[in-house]
Amino acid sequence: MICFPNAKINLGLNVVSKRPDGYHNIETIFYPVPVKDALEIVGADSFSFTQTGIPVDAPAEKNLVIKAMNLLKSRYEIPELNVHLLKAIPFGAGLGGGSADAAFMLKLLNDYCKLDISQEELEKLASSIGADCPFFIRNTPVFASGTGNIFEPVKLSLKGYHLCLVKPDVAVSTPEAYANVTPQAPHVSLKEIAEKPVTDWKELMINDFEKSVFPKYPVISEIKEMLYREGALYASMSGSGSSVFGLFREATGLKGLFPDCFVWEGQLP
Ligand SMILES: C[C@](O)(CO)[C@H](O)COP(=O)(O)OP(=O)(O)OC[C@H]1O[C@@H](n2ccc(N)nc2=O)[C@H](O)[C@@H]1O
Ligand SMILES: Nc1ncnc2c1ncn2[C@@H]1O[C@H](COP(=O)(O)OP(=O)(O)OP(=O)(O)O)[C@@H](O)[C@H]1O
């Protein structure tokens, strides 16, 4: 069985407050985008894990795909499998690629082994793997609060817009990014802003991580400025960085502008 875990972008991100458990309450819009890994499982006599594409800098047992498999193994009967991950979503990017792999592994095993685990339970399991993970169980645009695990529907579609996603050759550490933000409740709800036309977002929609990440990694803010210069209606860093996305009305051909960067351009479904 095969599946294609996709990335997400964050449309706005407010770090609202620090929690007693060390995590932060946030408000963000998660939006799935069609930048994809490939994840395959095949029944086997003994377990194996192989990985191609962008090399993940973690040993097999620390790979989030295997963490997800082991989490289910601790609760359910899971047969021996050959697992293969083809990594195409850059990491350290704010694109949630590792979390997507884990969430899709939970869903894949749920189907393959006919475990009949509910969506609610899958989201609970996913949240024990990573803060971005539960979103990928439902994988539709949502307004998220809590640690990013409480979801509300949002009236928003970017269908037909062209996305240009750029990740420079720097990786931002998520814990460090959170540590450098001063939490503050937003004055206007992000959900309200997101339901306004995309052309209003530039003035209203903020990613709180940009304030501390941009001075440390000026290349990220330069990319954002370039996307606006090229006609983006809205541009922002995604999550805690280092990727930046621009939303355009027309097809873009900006790859040549960003040498040494990962660039993905395409129309949103
Ligand atoms: C920045 C975002 O990508 C926005 O979607 C997420 O909030 C981060 O999600 P993630 O990478 O899945 O995060 P995790 O792997 O669970 O956590 C990494 C670290 O980020 C910090 N963290 C994460 C999520 C959150 N709501 N508050 C936090 O303070 C914690 O220090 C945590 O130890
Ligand atoms: N399947 C996986 N894909 C990517 N990274 C993985 C995977 N499994 C484990 N990791 C580890 O997680 C780290 C990347 O996590 P990180 O949270 O920075 O990346 P991300 O996928 O871009 O997500 P985020 O949106 O949270 O930034 C890698 O350095 C790697 O060690």
XYZ file of C-alpha atoms and ligand atoms in Angstrom:
333
model
C 0.000 0.000 0.000
C 1.247 3.464 -0.802
C 0.299 6.994 0.249
C 1.615 10.489 -0.377
C 2.027 12.603 2.777
C 1.731 16.287 1.864
C 3.114 19.439 3.466
C 1.203 22.284 5.145
C 1.659 26.019 5.264
C 0.586 28.236 8.162
C -1.565 31.198 7.090
C -0.801 33.494 10.016
C 0.497 32.263 13.330
C -0.012 33.906 16.714
C 1.873 32.609 19.739
C -0.774 33.397 22.356
C 0.589 32.181 25.702
C 3.111 29.885 27.345
C 1.634 26.815 28.997
C 2.697 25.169 32.269
C 3.847 22.103 30.267
C 6.405 24.251 28.403
C 4.466 24.235 25.141
C 2.675 27.310 23.771
C -0.940 27.984 22.906
C -1.088 29.181 19.334
C -3.640 30.309 16.764
C -3.000 29.468 13.157
C -4.649 28.371 9.926
C -3.255 25.082 8.663
C -3.542 24.787 4.884
C -2.505 21.560 3.081
C -0.288 22.042 0.007
C 0.581 19.478 -2.693
C 4.318 19.111 -1.969
C 4.538 15.391 -1.251
C 6.616 12.520 0.135
C 5.810 8.904 -0.768
C 5.338 6.255 1.898
C 4.982 2.560 1.074
C 4.363 -0.499 3.248
C 4.642 -4.095 2.034
C 3.946 -7.234 4.085
C 7.216 -9.108 4.870
C 8.832 -11.884 6.963
C 10.851 -9.369 8.946
C 10.845 -5.588 9.448
C 12.955 -3.279 7.274
C 13.067 0.479 6.735
C 14.605 2.177 3.716
C 14.710 5.847 2.854
C 15.499 7.653 -0.399
C 15.199 11.241 -1.655
C 16.336 13.966 0.784
C 18.360 12.097 3.437
C 16.683 12.401 6.861
C 19.315 13.084 9.531
C 17.804 10.691 12.084
C 18.370 6.967 12.707
C 15.529 4.661 11.610
C 14.046 4.259 15.112
C 13.868 8.069 15.479
C 12.205 8.534 12.087
C 8.677 9.775 12.762
C 7.287 7.140 10.381
C 8.753 4.385 12.543
C 7.741 6.167 15.752
C 4.162 6.160 14.438
C 4.391 2.458 13.546
C 5.831 1.569 16.974
C 3.131 3.589 18.718
C 0.463 1.457 17.021
C 2.484 -1.735 17.621
C 2.381 -1.029 21.373
C -1.436 -1.145 21.235
C -2.472 -3.305 18.288
C -1.421 -6.426 16.414
C 0.699 -5.121 13.510
C 2.369 -7.624 11.127
C 6.014 -7.382 9.993
C 6.473 -4.830 7.213
C 8.954 -3.428 4.750
C 8.604 0.348 5.034
C 9.948 2.746 2.410
C 9.941 6.537 2.650
C 10.802 8.745 -0.309
C 11.485 12.166 1.176
C 10.754 15.187 -1.030
C 9.405 17.705 1.536
C 12.352 19.629 2.979
C 12.592 19.562 6.789
C 13.535 22.305 9.243
C 11.221 24.193 6.949
C 7.994 24.826 8.858
C 6.208 22.585 6.379
C 5.385 19.830 8.868
C 6.793 17.116 6.604
C 7.888 14.762 9.378
C 4.523 15.143 11.113
C 2.747 14.437 7.818
C 4.735 11.215 7.378
C 3.787 10.076 10.892
C 0.097 10.955 10.535
C -0.133 9.235 7.137
C 1.572 6.148 8.608
C -1.109 5.991 11.323
C -3.849 6.247 8.659
C -2.122 3.752 6.352
C -1.764 1.132 9.099
C -5.327 1.770 10.247
C -6.484 0.853 6.714
C -3.951 -1.916 6.004
C -4.569 -3.745 9.289
C -8.315 -2.865 9.381
C -7.909 -1.495 12.915
C -11.032 0.680 12.700
C -9.515 3.453 14.834
C -11.733 6.559 14.855
C -10.525 9.926 13.527
C -10.720 11.326 17.082
C -8.510 8.541 18.442
C -6.072 8.874 15.517
C -5.745 12.601 16.302
C -5.060 11.785 19.962
C -2.366 9.263 18.983
C -0.909 11.782 16.524
C -0.659 14.503 19.165
C 1.657 12.273 21.202
C 4.083 12.300 18.223
C 4.230 16.031 17.473
C 2.241 19.263 17.665
C 1.725 19.457 13.885
C 0.760 15.800 13.577
C -3.005 15.804 14.444
C -3.760 18.301 11.651
C -2.561 15.819 9.032
C -5.133 13.233 10.165
C -7.934 15.465 8.777
C -5.675 17.345 6.328
C -8.221 19.993 5.334
C -7.902 23.771 5.892
C -8.660 24.524 9.562
C -8.319 27.216 12.198
C -6.248 25.653 14.982
C -5.793 26.679 18.600
C -4.408 24.989 21.746
C -0.988 23.564 20.877
C -2.283 23.286 17.307
C -4.585 20.380 18.174
C -8.023 22.038 18.566
C -9.676 22.557 15.201
C -12.516 24.730 13.902
C -13.713 24.907 10.303
C -12.745 28.048 8.393
C -14.523 29.534 5.346
C -11.475 29.756 3.111
C -10.377 28.274 -0.182
C -7.219 29.062 -2.138
C -8.268 26.836 -5.049
C -6.804 28.203 -8.285
C -4.203 30.444 -6.616
C -0.593 29.814 -7.580
C 1.804 28.978 -4.774
C 5.525 29.655 -4.839
C 7.278 27.994 -1.918
C 10.938 28.753 -1.260
C 13.196 27.183 1.352
C 16.700 28.603 1.675
C 19.586 26.450 2.794
C 19.086 27.243 6.501
C 17.137 25.247 9.056
C 15.362 26.935 11.976
C 15.038 24.989 15.221
C 11.380 24.933 16.340
C 12.081 24.934 20.131
C 14.497 27.852 19.675
C 11.957 29.771 17.609
C 9.330 29.353 20.347
C 11.842 30.358 23.034
C 12.532 33.659 21.223
C 8.899 34.800 20.944
C 7.095 36.915 23.550
C 3.591 35.410 23.633
C 0.684 37.817 23.214
C -3.020 37.358 22.532
C -3.905 38.841 19.113
C -6.192 41.921 18.944
C -8.185 40.544 16.010
C -8.997 36.861 15.597
C -6.952 35.200 12.858
C -10.070 33.290 11.837
C -11.812 36.594 11.078
C -8.814 37.838 9.062
C -8.542 34.603 7.072
C -12.155 34.883 5.981
C -11.415 38.315 4.388
C -10.153 38.491 0.763
C -6.529 37.365 0.246
C -5.681 40.929 -0.901
C -6.402 42.174 2.664
C -4.041 39.697 4.324
C -0.803 41.618 3.677
C -1.880 44.342 6.094
C -3.535 42.090 8.662
C -2.105 38.580 8.853
C 1.081 38.038 10.862
C 3.379 35.137 11.670
C 4.763 35.991 15.140
C 7.962 33.992 14.503
C 9.107 36.386 11.757
C 10.028 39.122 14.268
C 12.779 37.040 15.899
C 13.707 34.703 13.012
C 14.219 37.419 10.331
C 17.040 39.308 12.126
C 18.867 36.020 12.721
C 18.376 34.724 9.153
C 18.073 37.810 6.874
C 17.894 35.549 3.796
C 14.392 34.463 4.861
C 13.088 38.027 4.999
C 14.812 38.812 1.668
C 12.907 35.942 0.049
C 9.630 37.303 1.416
C 10.421 40.773 -0.005
C 11.315 39.243 -3.384
C 8.009 37.370 -3.517
C 6.130 40.614 -2.894
C 8.267 42.377 -5.517
C 7.287 39.636 -8.000
C 3.609 40.318 -7.406
C 2.564 38.031 -4.538
C -0.819 38.998 -3.087
C 0.341 37.585 0.228
C 3.705 36.242 1.363
C 4.806 34.858 4.716
C 7.198 32.520 6.468
C 5.509 29.173 7.208
C 5.479 27.962 10.825
C 8.810 28.548 12.529
C 10.626 28.715 9.146
C 12.736 28.576 7.211
C 10.388 28.260 4.211
C 8.520 31.255 2.797
C 5.473 31.077 0.547
C 3.848 33.546 -1.833
C 0.288 33.391 -3.180
C -0.152 34.646 -6.739
C -3.072 35.056 -9.133
C -1.009 33.968 -12.163
C 1.432 31.094 -12.737
C 4.936 31.937 -11.527
C 8.341 31.057 -12.992
C 10.575 32.247 -10.221
C 12.877 29.239 -9.710
C 15.828 31.055 -11.325
C 15.513 33.896 -8.797
C 16.322 31.608 -5.894
C 19.513 29.649 -6.597
C 20.584 27.243 -3.806
C 16.984 27.114 -2.537
C 14.332 24.421 -2.653
C 11.572 25.916 -4.837
C 8.094 24.489 -5.499
C 5.690 26.274 -7.826
C 2.211 25.199 -8.796
C -1.511 25.819 -8.689
C -3.474 24.889 -5.573
C -6.178 22.251 -6.047
C 5.640 25.859 14.434
C 4.628 24.826 14.053
O 5.096 24.070 12.937
C 3.342 25.535 13.621
O 2.467 24.695 12.935
C 4.322 23.873 15.199
O 3.829 24.567 16.316
C 5.515 23.017 15.600
O 5.112 21.698 15.523
P 6.123 20.456 15.676
O 7.369 20.723 14.907
O 5.311 19.243 15.366
O 6.466 20.559 17.197
P 6.924 19.430 18.233
O 7.893 18.517 17.585
O 5.717 18.845 18.899
O 7.650 20.341 19.299
C 8.942 20.846 19.154
C 9.153 21.893 20.235
O 8.476 23.113 19.868
C 7.935 23.757 21.011
N 6.474 23.902 20.834
C 5.811 23.222 19.841
C 4.454 23.417 19.656
C 3.773 24.330 20.515
N 2.468 24.560 20.366
N 4.454 24.979 21.493
C 5.797 24.792 21.655
O 6.401 25.408 22.528
C 8.320 22.907 22.195
O 9.524 23.448 22.714
C 8.606 21.561 21.587
O 9.532 20.820 22.346
N 10.079 11.402 8.375
C 10.765 12.498 8.744
N 10.809 13.571 7.934
C 11.499 14.681 8.299
N 12.186 14.804 9.444
C 12.178 13.759 10.284
C 11.470 12.571 9.969
N 11.629 11.727 10.989
C 12.405 12.337 11.895
N 12.751 13.557 11.494
C 13.596 14.495 12.253
O 12.884 15.714 12.465
C 13.684 16.833 12.123
C 12.855 17.859 11.379
O 11.894 18.372 12.244
P 11.349 19.847 12.060
O 10.223 19.988 13.054
O 12.465 20.804 12.081
O 10.884 19.809 10.540
P 9.650 20.007 9.673
O 9.258 18.653 9.153
O 10.005 21.048 8.664
O 8.480 20.481 10.541
P 8.116 21.853 11.202
O 6.937 22.339 10.446
O 7.772 21.497 12.591
O 9.321 22.750 11.109
C 14.778 16.323 11.189
O 15.976 17.022 11.445
C 14.878 14.840 11.507
O 15.939 14.617 12.402
